[in-house]
XYZ file of C-alpha atoms in Angstrom:
403
model
C -18.050 -16.881 -35.469
C -15.143 -19.250 -35.140
C -15.328 -22.474 -33.152
C -14.954 -21.966 -29.430
C -16.370 -18.424 -29.441
C -19.443 -19.298 -27.299
C -17.150 -20.669 -24.600
C -14.945 -17.584 -24.827
C -17.986 -15.323 -24.489
C -19.156 -17.270 -21.435
C -15.742 -16.825 -19.830
C -15.780 -13.100 -20.563
C -19.292 -12.742 -19.122
C -18.387 -14.822 -16.082
C -15.387 -12.585 -15.372
C -17.533 -9.482 -15.840
C -20.035 -10.822 -13.306
C -17.302 -11.681 -10.795
C -15.787 -8.211 -11.191
C -19.190 -6.584 -10.649
C -19.808 -8.621 -7.486
C -16.320 -7.900 -6.130
C -16.712 -4.186 -6.834
C -20.287 -3.734 -5.580
C -20.826 -6.472 -3.019
C -23.951 -8.691 -2.956
C -26.286 -8.076 -5.903
C -29.649 -9.354 -7.067
C -29.962 -10.976 -10.471
C -31.631 -7.888 -11.926
C -28.938 -5.588 -10.510
C -26.212 -7.790 -11.968
C -28.081 -7.924 -15.262
C -28.060 -4.128 -15.455
C -24.355 -3.886 -14.637
C -23.053 -6.433 -17.138
C -25.613 -5.820 -19.886
C -26.940 -9.357 -20.357
C -30.538 -10.452 -20.802
C -32.547 -11.883 -17.908
C -32.245 -15.518 -19.147
C -28.521 -15.154 -19.876
C -27.853 -13.667 -16.422
C -29.863 -16.458 -14.758
C -27.851 -19.088 -16.666
C -24.611 -17.331 -15.740
C -25.476 -17.374 -12.022
C -26.461 -21.047 -12.203
C -23.149 -21.826 -13.883
C -21.099 -19.824 -11.364
C -22.967 -21.336 -8.407
C -22.332 -24.847 -9.724
C -18.625 -24.010 -9.910
C -18.634 -22.578 -6.338
C -17.582 -19.152 -7.631
C -20.686 -17.459 -6.223
C -23.020 -18.209 -3.334
C -26.488 -17.119 -2.290
C -26.205 -14.394 0.315
C -29.585 -13.598 1.828
C -32.509 -11.678 0.412
C -33.150 -8.039 -0.418
C -36.654 -7.018 0.636
C -38.765 -3.907 0.760
C -42.141 -2.760 -0.526
C -45.006 -5.110 -1.248
C -43.267 -7.327 -3.789
C -41.322 -10.520 -3.139
C -37.838 -10.298 -1.777
C -35.014 -10.868 -4.282
C -32.175 -13.344 -3.904
C -28.750 -11.791 -3.328
C -25.567 -13.249 -4.813
C -21.969 -12.695 -3.790
C -18.509 -14.046 -4.568
C -17.651 -17.146 -2.572
C -15.038 -15.746 -0.206
C -14.007 -19.223 0.970
C -12.418 -19.969 -2.415
C -9.115 -18.457 -1.301
C -7.496 -16.510 1.519
C -4.649 -14.015 1.638
C -2.524 -12.212 4.220
C -1.555 -8.536 4.205
C 1.345 -7.632 6.482
C 3.001 -4.387 7.584
C 6.481 -5.184 8.917
C 8.419 -2.519 10.834
C 11.465 -2.740 13.117
C 9.139 -2.732 16.124
C 6.024 -4.673 15.081
C 4.334 -6.932 12.575
C 0.711 -6.069 11.775
C -1.256 -8.806 9.977
C -4.687 -9.019 8.378
C -6.152 -12.252 7.004
C -8.871 -11.834 4.367
C -10.868 -13.986 1.986
C -10.887 -13.447 -1.767
C -13.942 -11.181 -1.547
C -11.856 -8.744 0.503
C -13.590 -9.424 3.823
C -11.055 -9.218 6.671
C -11.451 -12.290 8.881
C -8.966 -11.411 11.598
C -6.195 -9.002 12.588
C -3.138 -9.627 14.707
C -0.301 -7.346 15.825
C 2.834 -8.585 17.563
C 6.154 -7.063 18.677
C 9.345 -7.872 16.775
C 12.654 -8.584 18.534
C 15.332 -5.919 18.258
C 18.048 -7.995 16.574
C 17.864 -11.770 16.736
C 15.059 -14.206 15.960
C 13.117 -11.849 13.695
C 12.270 -14.524 11.123
C 11.019 -16.918 13.780
C 8.945 -14.178 15.446
C 7.476 -13.198 12.087
C 6.489 -16.766 11.180
C 5.008 -17.298 14.643
C 2.889 -14.147 14.325
C 1.588 -15.210 10.910
C 0.768 -18.642 12.306
C -1.184 -17.102 15.176
C -3.126 -14.815 12.815
C -3.969 -17.759 10.573
C -5.066 -19.795 13.573
C -7.457 -17.020 14.589
C -9.025 -17.321 11.112
C -9.208 -21.123 11.293
C -6.421 -21.574 8.737
C -2.863 -22.799 8.482
C -0.247 -20.596 6.728
C 0.024 -23.047 3.819
C -3.709 -22.533 3.167
C -3.085 -18.910 2.215
C -3.056 -18.403 -1.542
C -0.771 -15.376 -1.340
C 0.960 -13.181 1.244
C 2.147 -9.600 0.682
C 4.628 -8.119 3.146
C 5.217 -4.370 3.190
C 8.425 -3.193 4.837
C 11.011 -0.406 4.746
C 13.745 -0.943 2.187
C 13.666 -2.525 -1.245
C 13.934 -6.075 -2.569
C 16.613 -6.554 -5.218
C 14.930 -8.287 -8.191
C 18.153 -10.161 -9.012
C 18.513 -12.057 -5.745
C 15.571 -11.187 -3.470
C 17.806 -9.534 -0.877
C 16.441 -6.616 1.117
C 18.523 -3.459 0.674
C 18.284 0.123 1.951
C 17.113 -1.252 5.294
C 19.827 -0.987 7.970
C 17.028 -0.100 10.395
C 15.472 -3.564 9.866
C 18.089 -5.866 11.434
C 18.018 -9.592 10.813
C 16.472 -9.386 7.339
C 19.543 -8.822 5.174
C 21.858 -11.177 3.327
C 19.331 -13.696 1.985
C 16.474 -14.050 -0.491
C 13.732 -12.607 1.711
C 10.685 -13.605 -0.385
C 12.208 -17.050 -1.005
C 12.933 -17.651 2.683
C 9.422 -16.606 3.666
C 7.955 -18.918 1.022
C 9.922 -21.794 2.537
C 8.862 -20.955 6.087
C 5.175 -20.366 5.295
C 4.920 -22.956 2.478
C 2.973 -20.568 0.286
C 3.383 -17.754 -2.250
C 4.918 -14.572 -0.796
C 5.696 -11.111 -2.176
C 7.751 -8.486 -0.374
C 7.130 -4.847 -1.312
C 8.454 -1.498 -0.184
C 6.072 0.078 2.330
C 5.735 3.448 0.571
C 5.104 1.651 -2.736
C 2.112 0.022 -1.070
C 0.911 3.416 0.142
C 1.065 4.594 -3.482
C -0.934 1.550 -4.561
C -3.590 2.328 -1.969
C -3.764 5.943 -3.132
C -4.344 4.634 -6.681
C -7.117 2.327 -5.467
C -8.900 4.457 -2.881
C -7.082 7.776 -2.472
C -6.194 10.952 -4.316
C -4.433 9.243 -7.225
C -7.336 7.231 -8.650
C -7.246 9.334 -11.826
C -3.564 10.345 -11.801
C -1.028 8.620 -14.058
C 2.236 10.200 -12.844
C 2.719 10.979 -9.168
C 5.087 10.596 -6.236
C 4.268 9.703 -2.635
C 6.698 11.218 -0.123
C 6.927 9.849 3.421
C 8.687 12.766 5.189
C 9.454 11.198 8.530
C 12.001 9.076 10.312
C 13.238 6.780 7.497
C 12.275 9.059 4.603
C 10.885 7.213 1.600
C 9.194 7.830 -1.728
C 7.174 5.861 -4.252
C 7.254 6.806 -7.917
C 4.381 5.970 -10.268
C 4.891 6.601 -13.990
C 2.005 6.051 -16.420
C 0.127 4.156 -13.735
C 2.990 1.736 -13.010
C 5.230 1.620 -9.940
C 8.850 2.379 -10.798
C 11.112 0.014 -8.845
C 14.477 0.592 -10.527
C 17.217 -1.815 -11.595
C 18.078 -2.813 -8.022
C 14.630 -2.172 -6.532
C 15.793 1.122 -5.042
C 13.698 3.675 -6.935
C 12.367 6.156 -4.386
C 14.949 5.373 -1.712
C 15.673 9.038 -1.023
C 16.610 8.699 2.654
C 20.299 8.982 1.725
C 19.874 11.922 -0.667
C 22.362 14.685 0.236
C 20.705 18.074 0.676
C 21.632 21.389 2.345
C 19.877 22.436 5.534
C 17.896 25.572 4.642
C 16.260 25.938 8.061
C 16.714 29.404 9.555
C 17.199 28.154 13.121
C 20.693 27.079 14.157
C 20.780 23.416 15.192
C 24.521 22.866 14.649
C 23.907 20.978 11.408
C 26.384 21.165 8.561
C 24.804 23.790 6.304
C 26.670 22.424 3.284
C 24.756 19.194 3.394
C 23.414 16.142 5.167
C 21.196 13.268 4.189
C 17.476 13.809 3.744
C 16.865 11.107 6.334
C 19.170 12.701 8.897
C 17.486 16.093 8.584
C 14.032 14.531 8.987
C 14.836 11.990 11.686
C 12.889 12.190 14.931
C 15.993 13.443 16.732
C 16.654 16.191 14.169
C 13.044 17.365 14.110
C 12.953 17.498 17.916
C 16.242 19.445 17.919
C 14.802 21.886 15.395
C 11.715 22.265 17.571
C 13.875 23.024 20.638
C 15.660 25.739 18.658
C 12.233 27.342 18.308
C 11.380 26.905 21.997
C 9.272 23.746 21.603
C 9.937 20.526 23.528
C 8.726 17.183 22.193
C 9.648 13.491 22.361
C 9.179 12.738 18.677
C 8.691 14.407 15.332
C 4.916 14.245 15.043
C 4.608 15.410 18.660
C 6.740 18.441 17.802
C 4.520 19.238 14.831
C 1.361 19.009 16.915
C 2.830 21.319 19.547
C 3.900 23.776 16.867
C 0.389 23.985 15.456
C -0.859 25.051 18.890
C 2.055 27.365 19.726
C 1.332 30.492 17.724
C 4.121 32.497 16.016
C 7.009 30.403 17.394
C 5.302 27.290 16.143
C 4.800 28.850 12.731
C 8.537 29.552 12.406
C 9.327 25.926 13.225
C 6.805 24.703 10.659
C 8.400 26.912 7.986
C 11.840 25.502 8.789
C 10.528 21.942 8.675
C 8.811 22.671 5.357
C 12.111 24.011 3.989
C 13.845 20.730 4.826
C 11.083 18.631 3.273
C 10.798 20.785 0.146
C 14.547 20.797 -0.471
C 14.575 17.020 -0.822
C 11.317 16.870 -2.757
C 12.653 19.468 -5.218
C 15.208 16.995 -6.558
C 12.449 14.479 -7.262
C 10.229 17.056 -8.967
C 13.058 18.441 -11.097
C 13.825 14.991 -12.517
C 10.318 13.513 -12.862
C 7.984 16.506 -13.289
C 5.025 14.515 -11.886
C 1.371 15.532 -11.946
C 1.084 15.335 -8.171
C 3.106 15.061 -4.953
C 1.353 13.314 -2.062
C 2.630 13.680 1.499
C 1.959 10.659 3.700
C 2.970 9.329 7.109
C 2.773 10.551 10.702
C 4.592 13.849 10.171
C 2.491 14.800 7.155
C -0.780 13.890 8.847
C 0.187 15.693 12.055
C 1.081 18.830 10.078
C -2.120 18.676 8.033
C -2.905 21.382 5.510
C -0.613 23.887 7.286
C 2.536 21.861 6.675
C 1.300 20.754 3.255
C 0.784 24.357 2.102
C 4.141 25.464 3.487
C 5.920 22.657 1.630
C 4.115 23.616 -1.578
C 5.142 27.273 -1.141
C 8.778 26.364 -0.510
C 8.795 23.991 -3.459
C 7.666 26.775 -5.792
C 10.805 28.708 -4.807
C 13.088 25.817 -5.743
C 11.871 24.286 -9.028
C 10.185 25.411 -12.230
C 7.340 22.812 -12.374
C 4.328 23.962 -10.363
C 3.531 20.493 -9.117
C 0.509 20.370 -6.780
C 1.225 19.101 -3.270
C -1.556 17.375 -1.350
C -1.968 15.236 1.736
C -2.434 11.545 1.054
C -6.067 10.635 1.537
C -5.578 7.130 2.956
C -4.719 7.200 6.663
C -4.883 4.663 9.459
C -3.063 1.622 8.092
C -2.095 2.627 4.531
C 0.771 0.120 4.206
C -1.339 -2.835 5.294
C -4.265 -1.635 3.180
C -2.006 -1.454 0.137
C -0.711 -4.941 0.895
C -4.300 -6.186 1.124
C -5.259 -4.851 -2.301
C -2.012 -6.134 -3.774
C -2.546 -9.649 -2.394
C -6.169 -9.655 -3.560
C -5.058 -8.716 -7.090
C -2.767 -11.763 -7.200
C -5.431 -14.078 -5.741
C -8.148 -12.880 -8.127
C -5.875 -13.292 -11.115
C -5.071 -16.842 -9.998
C -8.621 -17.938 -9.157
C -10.786 -15.954 -11.550
C -8.370 -15.008 -14.322
C -8.945 -11.312 -13.651
C -6.058 -9.188 -14.921
C -3.748 -8.123 -12.110
C -3.026 -4.422 -11.771
C 0.207 -3.106 -13.224
C 1.175 -2.293 -9.655
C 1.199 -5.971 -8.629
C 3.996 -6.666 -6.142
C 7.436 -7.970 -6.962
C 7.430 -11.694 -6.168
C 11.179 -12.214 -6.165
C 13.297 -14.739 -8.051
C 11.710 -18.138 -8.547
C 13.750 -21.053 -7.281
C 13.033 -24.479 -8.758
C 10.729 -26.377 -6.445
C 9.869 -23.356 -4.292
C 6.206 -22.949 -3.296
C 4.198 -20.515 -5.411
């Protein structure tokens, strides 16, 4: 063995132990020994070494039976903290977590309609950090998920006219200056795709597309396990895709074409619902009413599925992915009924028989994706663990800017 190999082996074993503790939570020495394949003395030495370096801490005892209780070990969460943020035109939703993944606090605040958005954002992050006993500059990394796409050349947010106040400047760079820490800005649907890869239906899928068929239509494309962002960051920005309206009901739309986003806006979906005798205030409300409305509701669902499938067909024809996942409020409200109708319509439009399924992660998928993305960066920085290939775009680096 060449010189330095024992040290290299220790580093490899240390990383394996950290990964096992992060993946499984608190473990006893014997449990860790079984997971990483070391001997009892080697595992004991490893834990002593990691405890001396503050990488792991003792975390209670595991008891049971007549024998002595065993010491539990866990990753020292206090080593670093991160923030995961879901930014929309209306709100900012923030979670602060430690490097173990434990969420310390959550905070949601309204965003102003036009002016003062940056100040409101920074104030909300400061309040969330304060609730966790931290200052923003004590965060190791922040991931912000938002509609639109960051241009890798200059950090400007594009494809986001619905997010006023955030255009015309290096968004990640400005947030780094304001928060005095490392910040990444990622497309919201890209983060949903990341979460589906971590904890959803795409854990074993290499090529798939997440479609968010709702007001502000979006998509995330994953090829060979890697998010495709495109030359300007706009891969998956299908809101402006021109498609014909294949719905059977007459809603005074131009049958020769409109944008995907226009045909699936809240206003358009509600108008389509009214054409079928259903009244609703928003798109997902219309879908819920349709599911309870019998035959008239079924006809509306078919028309809505036609609109969704027509746009998705262009994506499938070009990419031929293994899987299409439908996510967002409209998809979840429609459930398996809408999902199956979209799949049936899609089979009439394209040759590939791509499966269509509902995204598994619900609740706060954007913020959850941001959390896993921020943790990947923090764990690479602190423990040297390899970051996932879906790690967020961090924007252009300006000399002297905080990292």
